[in-house]
Short mmCIF file of N, CA, C and O in Angstrom, two decimals:
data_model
loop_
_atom_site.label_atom_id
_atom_site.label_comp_id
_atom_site.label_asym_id
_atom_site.label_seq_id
_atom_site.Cartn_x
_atom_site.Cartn_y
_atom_site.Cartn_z
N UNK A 1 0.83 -1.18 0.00
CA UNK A 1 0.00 0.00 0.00
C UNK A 1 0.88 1.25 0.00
O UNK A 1 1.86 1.31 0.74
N UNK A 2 0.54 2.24 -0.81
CA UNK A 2 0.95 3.59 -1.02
C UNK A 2 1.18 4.49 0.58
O UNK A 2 0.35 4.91 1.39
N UNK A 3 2.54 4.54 0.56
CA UNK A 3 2.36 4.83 2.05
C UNK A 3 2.74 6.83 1.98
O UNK A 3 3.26 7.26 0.95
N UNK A 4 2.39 7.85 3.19
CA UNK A 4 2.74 9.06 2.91
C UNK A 4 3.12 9.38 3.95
O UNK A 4 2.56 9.04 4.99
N UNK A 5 4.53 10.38 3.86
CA UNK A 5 5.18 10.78 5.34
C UNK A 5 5.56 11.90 5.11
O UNK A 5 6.56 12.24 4.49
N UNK A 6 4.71 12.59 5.65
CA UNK A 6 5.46 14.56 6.11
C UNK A 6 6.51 14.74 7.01
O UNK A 6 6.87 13.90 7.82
N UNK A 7 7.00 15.86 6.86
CA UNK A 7 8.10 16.71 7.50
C UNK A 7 8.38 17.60 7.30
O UNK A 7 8.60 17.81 6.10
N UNK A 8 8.54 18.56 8.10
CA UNK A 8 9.05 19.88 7.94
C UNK A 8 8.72 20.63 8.90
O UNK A 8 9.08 21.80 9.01
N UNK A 9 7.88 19.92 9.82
CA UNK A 9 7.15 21.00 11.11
C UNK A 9 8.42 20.77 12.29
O UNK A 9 9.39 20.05 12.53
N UNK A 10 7.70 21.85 12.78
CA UNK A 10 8.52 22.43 14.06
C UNK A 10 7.92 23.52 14.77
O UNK A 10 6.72 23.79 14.66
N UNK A 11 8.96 24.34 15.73
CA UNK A 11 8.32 25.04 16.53
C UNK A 11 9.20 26.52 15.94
O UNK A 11 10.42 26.66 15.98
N UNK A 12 8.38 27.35 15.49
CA UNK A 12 8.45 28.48 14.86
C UNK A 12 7.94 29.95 15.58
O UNK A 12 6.84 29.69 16.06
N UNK A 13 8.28 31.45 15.87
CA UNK A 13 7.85 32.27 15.91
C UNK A 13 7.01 32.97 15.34
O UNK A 13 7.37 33.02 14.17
N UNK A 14 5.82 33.72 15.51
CA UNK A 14 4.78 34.52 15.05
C UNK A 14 5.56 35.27 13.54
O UNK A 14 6.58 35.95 13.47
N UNK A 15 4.79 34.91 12.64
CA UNK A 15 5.62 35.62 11.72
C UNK A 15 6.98 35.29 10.69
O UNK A 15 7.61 35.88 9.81
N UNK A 16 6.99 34.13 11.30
CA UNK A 16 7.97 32.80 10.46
C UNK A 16 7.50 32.44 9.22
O UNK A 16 6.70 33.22 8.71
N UNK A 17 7.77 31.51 8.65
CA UNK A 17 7.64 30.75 7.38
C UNK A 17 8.19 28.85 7.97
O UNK A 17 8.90 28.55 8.93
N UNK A 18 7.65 28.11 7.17
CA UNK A 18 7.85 26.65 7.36
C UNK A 18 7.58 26.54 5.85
O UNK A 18 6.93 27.31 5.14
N UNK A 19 8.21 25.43 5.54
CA UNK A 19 7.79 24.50 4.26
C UNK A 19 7.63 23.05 4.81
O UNK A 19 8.46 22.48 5.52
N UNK A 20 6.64 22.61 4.46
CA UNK A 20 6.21 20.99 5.13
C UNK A 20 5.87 20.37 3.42
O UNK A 20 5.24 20.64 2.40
N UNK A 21 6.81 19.38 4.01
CA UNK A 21 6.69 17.98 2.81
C UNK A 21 6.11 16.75 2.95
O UNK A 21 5.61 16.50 4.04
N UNK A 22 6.06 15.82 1.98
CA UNK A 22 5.11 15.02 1.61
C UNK A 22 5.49 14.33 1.22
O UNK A 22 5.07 14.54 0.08
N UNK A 23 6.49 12.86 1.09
CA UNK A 23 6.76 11.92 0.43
C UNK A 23 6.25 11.30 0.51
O UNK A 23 5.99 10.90 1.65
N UNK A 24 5.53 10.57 -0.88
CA UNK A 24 4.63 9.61 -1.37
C UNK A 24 5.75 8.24 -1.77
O UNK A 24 6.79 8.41 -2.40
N UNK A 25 5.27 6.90 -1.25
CA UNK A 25 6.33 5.99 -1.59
C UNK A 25 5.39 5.20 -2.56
O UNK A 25 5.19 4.01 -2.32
N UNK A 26 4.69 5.90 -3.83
CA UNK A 26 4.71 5.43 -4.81
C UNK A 26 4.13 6.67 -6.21
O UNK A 26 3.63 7.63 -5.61
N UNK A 27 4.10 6.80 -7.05
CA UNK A 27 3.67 7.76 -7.71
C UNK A 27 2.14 8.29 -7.76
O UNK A 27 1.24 7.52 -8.07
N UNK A 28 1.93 9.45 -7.49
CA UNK A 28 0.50 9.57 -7.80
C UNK A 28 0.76 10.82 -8.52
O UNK A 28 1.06 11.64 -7.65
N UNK A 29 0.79 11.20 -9.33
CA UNK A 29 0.36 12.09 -10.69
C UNK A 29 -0.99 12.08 -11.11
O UNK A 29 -1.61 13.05 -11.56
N UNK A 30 -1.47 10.83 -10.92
CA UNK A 30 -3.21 10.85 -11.75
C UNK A 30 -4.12 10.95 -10.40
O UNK A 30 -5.24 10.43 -10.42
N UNK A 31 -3.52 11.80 -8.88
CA UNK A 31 -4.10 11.74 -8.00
C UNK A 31 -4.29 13.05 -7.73
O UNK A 31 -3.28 13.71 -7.95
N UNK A 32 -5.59 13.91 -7.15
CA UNK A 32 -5.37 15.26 -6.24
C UNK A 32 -4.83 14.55 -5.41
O UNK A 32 -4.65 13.33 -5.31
N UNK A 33 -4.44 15.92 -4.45
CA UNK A 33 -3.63 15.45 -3.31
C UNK A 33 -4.34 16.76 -2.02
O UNK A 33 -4.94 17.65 -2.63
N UNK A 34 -4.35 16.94 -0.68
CA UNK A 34 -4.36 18.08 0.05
C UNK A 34 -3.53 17.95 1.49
O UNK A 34 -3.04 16.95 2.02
N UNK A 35 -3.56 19.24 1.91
CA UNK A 35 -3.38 19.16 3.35
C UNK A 35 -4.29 19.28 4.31
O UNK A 35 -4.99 20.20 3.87
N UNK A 36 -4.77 18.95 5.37
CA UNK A 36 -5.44 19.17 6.33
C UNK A 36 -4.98 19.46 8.07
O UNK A 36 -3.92 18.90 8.36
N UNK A 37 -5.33 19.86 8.68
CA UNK A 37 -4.34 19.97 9.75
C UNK A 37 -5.41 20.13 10.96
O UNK A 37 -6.52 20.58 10.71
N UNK A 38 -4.99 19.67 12.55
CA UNK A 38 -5.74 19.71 13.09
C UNK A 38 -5.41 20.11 14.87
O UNK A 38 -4.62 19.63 15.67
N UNK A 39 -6.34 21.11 14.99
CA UNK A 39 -5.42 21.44 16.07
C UNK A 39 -6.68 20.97 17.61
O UNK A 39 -7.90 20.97 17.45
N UNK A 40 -5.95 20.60 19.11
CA UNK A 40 -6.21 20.12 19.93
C UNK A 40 -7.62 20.26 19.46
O UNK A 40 -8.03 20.98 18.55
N UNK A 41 -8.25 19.52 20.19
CA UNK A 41 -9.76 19.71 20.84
C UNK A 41 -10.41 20.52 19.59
O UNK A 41 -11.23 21.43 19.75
N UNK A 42 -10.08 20.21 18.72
CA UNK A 42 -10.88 20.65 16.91
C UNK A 42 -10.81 19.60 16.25
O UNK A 42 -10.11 18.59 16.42
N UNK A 43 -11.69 19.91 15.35
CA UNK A 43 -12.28 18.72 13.84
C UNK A 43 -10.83 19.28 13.33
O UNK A 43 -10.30 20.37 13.58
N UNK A 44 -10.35 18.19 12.56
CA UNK A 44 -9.44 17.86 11.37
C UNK A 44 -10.20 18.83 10.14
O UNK A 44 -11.33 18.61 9.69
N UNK A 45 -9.30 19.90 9.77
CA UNK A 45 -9.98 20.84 8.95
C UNK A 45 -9.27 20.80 7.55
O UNK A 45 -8.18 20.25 7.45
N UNK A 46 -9.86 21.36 6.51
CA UNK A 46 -8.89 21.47 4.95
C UNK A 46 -8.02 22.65 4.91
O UNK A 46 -8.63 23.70 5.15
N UNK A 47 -7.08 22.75 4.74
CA UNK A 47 -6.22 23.65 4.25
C UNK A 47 -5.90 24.03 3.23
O UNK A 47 -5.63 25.22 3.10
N UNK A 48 -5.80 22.99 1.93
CA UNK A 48 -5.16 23.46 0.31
C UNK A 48 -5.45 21.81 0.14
O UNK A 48 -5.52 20.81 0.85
N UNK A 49 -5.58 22.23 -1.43
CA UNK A 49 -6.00 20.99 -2.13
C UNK A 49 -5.58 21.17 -3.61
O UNK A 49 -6.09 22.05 -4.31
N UNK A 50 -4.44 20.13 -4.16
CA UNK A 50 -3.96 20.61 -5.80
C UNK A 50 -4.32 19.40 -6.23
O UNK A 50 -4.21 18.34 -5.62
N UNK A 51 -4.95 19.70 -7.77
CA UNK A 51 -5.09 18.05 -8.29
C UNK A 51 -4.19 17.48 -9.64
O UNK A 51 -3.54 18.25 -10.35
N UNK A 52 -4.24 16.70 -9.76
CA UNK A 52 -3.46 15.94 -10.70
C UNK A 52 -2.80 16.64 -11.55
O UNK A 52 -3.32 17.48 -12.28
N UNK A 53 -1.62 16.37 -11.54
CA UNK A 53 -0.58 16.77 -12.42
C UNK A 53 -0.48 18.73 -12.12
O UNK A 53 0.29 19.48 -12.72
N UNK A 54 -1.71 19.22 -10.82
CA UNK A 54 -0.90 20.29 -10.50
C UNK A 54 -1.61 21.61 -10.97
O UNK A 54 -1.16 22.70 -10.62
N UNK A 55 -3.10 21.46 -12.03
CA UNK A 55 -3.08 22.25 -12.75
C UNK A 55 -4.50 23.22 -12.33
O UNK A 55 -4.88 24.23 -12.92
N UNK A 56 -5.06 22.61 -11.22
CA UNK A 56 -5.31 23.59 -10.30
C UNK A 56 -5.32 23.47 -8.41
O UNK A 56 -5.21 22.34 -7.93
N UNK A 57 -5.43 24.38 -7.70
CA UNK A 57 -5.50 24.33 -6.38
C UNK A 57 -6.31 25.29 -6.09
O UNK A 57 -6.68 26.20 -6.83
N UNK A 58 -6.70 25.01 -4.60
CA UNK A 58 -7.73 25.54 -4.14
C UNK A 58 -7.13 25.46 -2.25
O UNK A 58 -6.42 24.58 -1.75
N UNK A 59 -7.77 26.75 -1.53
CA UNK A 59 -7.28 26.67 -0.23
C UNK A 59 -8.46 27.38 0.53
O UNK A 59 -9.36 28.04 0.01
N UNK A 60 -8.28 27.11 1.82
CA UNK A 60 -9.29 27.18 2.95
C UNK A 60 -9.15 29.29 3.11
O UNK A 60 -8.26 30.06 2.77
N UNK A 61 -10.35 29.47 3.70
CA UNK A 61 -10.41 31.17 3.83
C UNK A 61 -9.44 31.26 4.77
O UNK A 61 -8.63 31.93 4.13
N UNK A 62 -8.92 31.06 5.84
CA UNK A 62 -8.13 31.29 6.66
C UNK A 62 -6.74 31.29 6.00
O UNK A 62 -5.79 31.66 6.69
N UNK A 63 -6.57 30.99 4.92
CA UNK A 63 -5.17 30.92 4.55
C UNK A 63 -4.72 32.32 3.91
O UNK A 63 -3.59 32.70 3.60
N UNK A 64 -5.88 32.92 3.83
CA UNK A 64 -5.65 34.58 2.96
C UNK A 64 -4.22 34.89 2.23
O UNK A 64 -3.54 35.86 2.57
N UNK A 65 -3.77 33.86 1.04
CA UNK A 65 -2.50 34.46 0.46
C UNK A 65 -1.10 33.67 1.39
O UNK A 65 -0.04 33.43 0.83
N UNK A 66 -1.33 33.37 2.68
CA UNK A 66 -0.43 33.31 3.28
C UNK A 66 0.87 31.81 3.39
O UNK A 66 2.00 31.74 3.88
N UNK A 67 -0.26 30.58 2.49
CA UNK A 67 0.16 29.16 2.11
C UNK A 67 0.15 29.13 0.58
O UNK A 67 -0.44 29.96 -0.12
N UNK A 68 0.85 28.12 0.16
CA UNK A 68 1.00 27.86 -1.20
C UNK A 68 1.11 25.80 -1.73
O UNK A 68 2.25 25.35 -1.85
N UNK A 69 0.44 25.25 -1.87
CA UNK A 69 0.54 24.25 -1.89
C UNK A 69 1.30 24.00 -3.61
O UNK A 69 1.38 24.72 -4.61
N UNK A 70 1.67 22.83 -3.33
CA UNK A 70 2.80 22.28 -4.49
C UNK A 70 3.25 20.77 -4.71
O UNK A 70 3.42 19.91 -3.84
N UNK A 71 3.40 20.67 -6.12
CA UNK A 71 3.91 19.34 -5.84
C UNK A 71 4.94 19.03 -7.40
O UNK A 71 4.99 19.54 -8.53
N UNK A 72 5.67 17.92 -6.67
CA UNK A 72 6.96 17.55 -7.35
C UNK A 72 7.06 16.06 -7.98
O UNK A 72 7.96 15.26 -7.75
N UNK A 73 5.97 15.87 -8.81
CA UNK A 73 5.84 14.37 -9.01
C UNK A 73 6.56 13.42 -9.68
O UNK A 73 6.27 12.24 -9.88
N UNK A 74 7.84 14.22 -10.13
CA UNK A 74 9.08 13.50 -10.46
C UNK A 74 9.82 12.97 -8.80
O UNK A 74 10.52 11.96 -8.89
N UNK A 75 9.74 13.38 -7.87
CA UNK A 75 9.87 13.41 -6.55
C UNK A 75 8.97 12.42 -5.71
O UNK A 75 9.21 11.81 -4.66
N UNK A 76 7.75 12.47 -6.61
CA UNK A 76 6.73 12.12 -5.34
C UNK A 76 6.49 12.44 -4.41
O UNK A 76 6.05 11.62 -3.60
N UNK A 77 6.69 14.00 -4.03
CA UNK A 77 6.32 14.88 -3.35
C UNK A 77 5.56 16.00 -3.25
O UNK A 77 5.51 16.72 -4.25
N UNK A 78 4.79 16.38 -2.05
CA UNK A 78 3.69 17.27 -2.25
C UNK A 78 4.39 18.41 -1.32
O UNK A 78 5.11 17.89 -0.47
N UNK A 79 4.37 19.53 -1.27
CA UNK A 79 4.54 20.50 -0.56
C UNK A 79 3.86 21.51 0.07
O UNK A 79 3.28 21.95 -0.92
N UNK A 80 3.46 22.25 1.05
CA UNK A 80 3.30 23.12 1.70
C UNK A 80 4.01 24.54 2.40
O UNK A 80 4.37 24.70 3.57
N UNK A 81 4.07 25.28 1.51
CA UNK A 81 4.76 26.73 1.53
C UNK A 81 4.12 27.26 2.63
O UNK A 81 2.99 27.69 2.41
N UNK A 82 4.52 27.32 3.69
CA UNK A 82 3.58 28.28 4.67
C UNK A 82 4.26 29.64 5.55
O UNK A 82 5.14 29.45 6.39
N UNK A 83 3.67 31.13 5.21
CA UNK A 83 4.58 32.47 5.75
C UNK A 83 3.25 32.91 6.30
O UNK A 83 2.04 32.81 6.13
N UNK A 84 4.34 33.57 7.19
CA UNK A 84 3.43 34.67 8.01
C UNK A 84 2.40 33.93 8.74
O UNK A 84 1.18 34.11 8.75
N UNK A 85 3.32 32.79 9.55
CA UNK A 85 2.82 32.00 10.60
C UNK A 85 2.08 32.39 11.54
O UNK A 85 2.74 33.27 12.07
N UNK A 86 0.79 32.26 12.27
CA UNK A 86 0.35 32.70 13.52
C UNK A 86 0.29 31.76 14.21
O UNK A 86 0.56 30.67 13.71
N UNK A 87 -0.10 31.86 15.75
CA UNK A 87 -0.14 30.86 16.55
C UNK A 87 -1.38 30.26 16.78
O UNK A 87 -1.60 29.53 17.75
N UNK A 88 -2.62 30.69 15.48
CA UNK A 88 -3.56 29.91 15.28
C UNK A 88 -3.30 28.82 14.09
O UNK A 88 -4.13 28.15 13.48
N UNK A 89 -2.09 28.85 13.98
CA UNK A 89 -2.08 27.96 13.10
C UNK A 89 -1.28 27.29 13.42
O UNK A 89 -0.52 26.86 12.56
N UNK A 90 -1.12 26.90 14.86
CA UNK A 90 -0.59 25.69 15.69
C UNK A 90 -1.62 24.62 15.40
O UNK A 90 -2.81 24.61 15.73
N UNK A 91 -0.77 23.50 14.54
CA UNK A 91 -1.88 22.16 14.50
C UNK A 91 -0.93 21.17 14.40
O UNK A 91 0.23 21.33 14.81
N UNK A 92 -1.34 20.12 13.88
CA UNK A 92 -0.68 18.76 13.49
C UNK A 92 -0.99 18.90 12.03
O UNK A 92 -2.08 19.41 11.76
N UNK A 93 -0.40 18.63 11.29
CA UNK A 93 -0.87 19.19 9.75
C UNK A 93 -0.74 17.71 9.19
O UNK A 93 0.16 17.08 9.74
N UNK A 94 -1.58 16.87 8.01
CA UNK A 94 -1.93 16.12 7.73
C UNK A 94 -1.93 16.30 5.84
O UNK A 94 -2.54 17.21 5.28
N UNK A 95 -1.07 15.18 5.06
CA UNK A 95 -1.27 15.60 3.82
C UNK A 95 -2.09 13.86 3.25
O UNK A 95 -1.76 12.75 3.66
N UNK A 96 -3.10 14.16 2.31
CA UNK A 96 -3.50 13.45 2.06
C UNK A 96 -3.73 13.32 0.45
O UNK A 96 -3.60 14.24 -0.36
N UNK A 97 -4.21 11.62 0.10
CA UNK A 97 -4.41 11.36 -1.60
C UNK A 97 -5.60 11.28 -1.57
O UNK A 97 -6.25 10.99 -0.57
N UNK A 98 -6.15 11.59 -2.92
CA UNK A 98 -7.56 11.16 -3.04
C UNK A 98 -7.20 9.92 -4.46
O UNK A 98 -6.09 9.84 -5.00
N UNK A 99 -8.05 9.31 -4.73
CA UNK A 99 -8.12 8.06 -5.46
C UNK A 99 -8.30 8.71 -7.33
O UNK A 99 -8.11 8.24 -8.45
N UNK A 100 -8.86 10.29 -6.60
CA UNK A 100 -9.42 10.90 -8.03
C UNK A 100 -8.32 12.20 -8.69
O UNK A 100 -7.30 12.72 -8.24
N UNK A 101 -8.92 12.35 -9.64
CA UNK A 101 -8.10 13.79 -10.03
C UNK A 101 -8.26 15.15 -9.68
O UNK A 101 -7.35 15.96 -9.82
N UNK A 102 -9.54 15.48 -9.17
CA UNK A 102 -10.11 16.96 -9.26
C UNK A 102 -9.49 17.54 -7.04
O UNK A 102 -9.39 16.99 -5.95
N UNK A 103 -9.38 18.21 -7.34
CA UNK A 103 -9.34 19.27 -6.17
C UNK A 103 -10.54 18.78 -5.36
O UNK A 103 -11.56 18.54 -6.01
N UNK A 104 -10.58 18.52 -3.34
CA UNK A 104 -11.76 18.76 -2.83
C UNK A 104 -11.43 19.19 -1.72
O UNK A 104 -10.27 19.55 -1.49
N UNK A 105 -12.46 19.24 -0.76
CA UNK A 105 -12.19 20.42 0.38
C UNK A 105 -12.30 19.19 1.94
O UNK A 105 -11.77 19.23 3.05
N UNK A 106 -13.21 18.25 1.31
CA UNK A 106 -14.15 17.46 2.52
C UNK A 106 -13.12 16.40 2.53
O UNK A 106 -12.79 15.85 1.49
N UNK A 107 -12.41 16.01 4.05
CA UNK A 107 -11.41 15.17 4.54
C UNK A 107 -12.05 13.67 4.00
O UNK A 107 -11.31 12.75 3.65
N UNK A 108 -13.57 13.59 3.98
CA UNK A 108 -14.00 11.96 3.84
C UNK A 108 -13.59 11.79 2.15
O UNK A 108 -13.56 10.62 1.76
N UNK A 109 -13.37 12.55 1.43
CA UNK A 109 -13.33 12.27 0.02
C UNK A 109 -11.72 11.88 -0.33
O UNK A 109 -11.25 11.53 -1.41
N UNK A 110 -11.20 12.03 0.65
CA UNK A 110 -9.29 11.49 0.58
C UNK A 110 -9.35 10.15 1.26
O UNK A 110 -9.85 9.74 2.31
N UNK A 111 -8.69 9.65 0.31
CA UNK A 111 -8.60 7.63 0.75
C UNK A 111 -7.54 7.87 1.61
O UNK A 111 -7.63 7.23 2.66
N UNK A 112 -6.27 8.81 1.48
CA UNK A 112 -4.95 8.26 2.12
C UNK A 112 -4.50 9.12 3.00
O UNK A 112 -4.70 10.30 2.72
N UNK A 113 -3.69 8.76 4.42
CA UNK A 113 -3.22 9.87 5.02
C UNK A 113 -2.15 9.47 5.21
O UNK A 113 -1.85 8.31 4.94
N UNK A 114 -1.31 10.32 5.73
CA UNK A 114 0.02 10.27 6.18
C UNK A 114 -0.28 10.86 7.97
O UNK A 114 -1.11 11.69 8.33
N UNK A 115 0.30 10.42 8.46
CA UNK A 115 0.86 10.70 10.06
C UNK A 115 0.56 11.97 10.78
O UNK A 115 0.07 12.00 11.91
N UNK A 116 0.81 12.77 10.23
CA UNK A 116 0.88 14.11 10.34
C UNK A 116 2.65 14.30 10.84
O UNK A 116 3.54 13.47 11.04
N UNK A 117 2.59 16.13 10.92
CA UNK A 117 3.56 16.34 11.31
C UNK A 117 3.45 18.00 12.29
O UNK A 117 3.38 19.05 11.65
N UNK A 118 3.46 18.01 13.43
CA UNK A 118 3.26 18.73 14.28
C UNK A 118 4.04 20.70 14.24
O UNK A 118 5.11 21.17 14.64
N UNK A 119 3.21 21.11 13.76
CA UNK A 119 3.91 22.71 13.58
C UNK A 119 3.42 23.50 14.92
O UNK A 119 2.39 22.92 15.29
N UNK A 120 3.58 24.11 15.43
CA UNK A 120 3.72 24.68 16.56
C UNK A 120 4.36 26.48 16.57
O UNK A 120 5.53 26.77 16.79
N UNK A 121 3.38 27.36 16.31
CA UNK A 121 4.19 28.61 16.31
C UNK A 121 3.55 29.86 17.65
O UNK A 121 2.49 30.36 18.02
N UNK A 122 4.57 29.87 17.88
CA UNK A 122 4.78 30.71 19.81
C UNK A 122 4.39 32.47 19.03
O UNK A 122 4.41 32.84 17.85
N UNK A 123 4.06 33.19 20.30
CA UNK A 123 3.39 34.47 19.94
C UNK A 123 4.82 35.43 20.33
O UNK A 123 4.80 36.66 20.20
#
């Protein structure tokens, strides 16, 4: 089974930047892909969502300009550009596959997750 493992989180200051990655240990090109992230005592929410081969994306209102999702499918990697960090956007961040091609927003429509990877930014 297609397995997925992020990295790149950490513990960052108000006003930082992070890039969080996504290695996929098998190819998905003919897959959207998103992030979701979820912080204590909250629903697992959408963040950005790019689909197949890249050629469009879509992101949550809270992100106002401030994330950039990406991906490297010679790599098998998905990315997450994230500036101008706040400390509401302390979560566990979560990147996931969907089975299909198109962009979606709703966590039940992604077959695959990866682990997460814990970002944390101080005020």
């Amino acid at each position: 089974q297609v397995q997925l493992v992020e990295s790149g989180g950490g513990l960052v200051q108000a006003g930082d930047s992070l890039r969080l990655s996504c290695a996929a240990s098998a190819t998905l090109t003919e897959n959207a892909m998103g992030w979701f992230r979820q912080a204590p005592e909250k629903e697992r929410e959408f963040v950005a969502s790019i689909s197949a081969y890249g050629t469009s994306t879509i992101y949550a209102d809270f992100v106002e300009g401030r994330f950039t999702i990406s991906r490297d499918d010679a790599k098998n990697t998905l990315f997450l550009q994230m500036d101008s960090l706040q400390p509401d956007d302390t979560a566990v961040y979560y990147c996931a596959a969907r089975l299909y091609s198109g962009v979606n927003i709703k966590k039940y429509m992604y077959d695959l997750w990866g682990r997460g990877t814990q970002v944390t930014v101080s005020s």
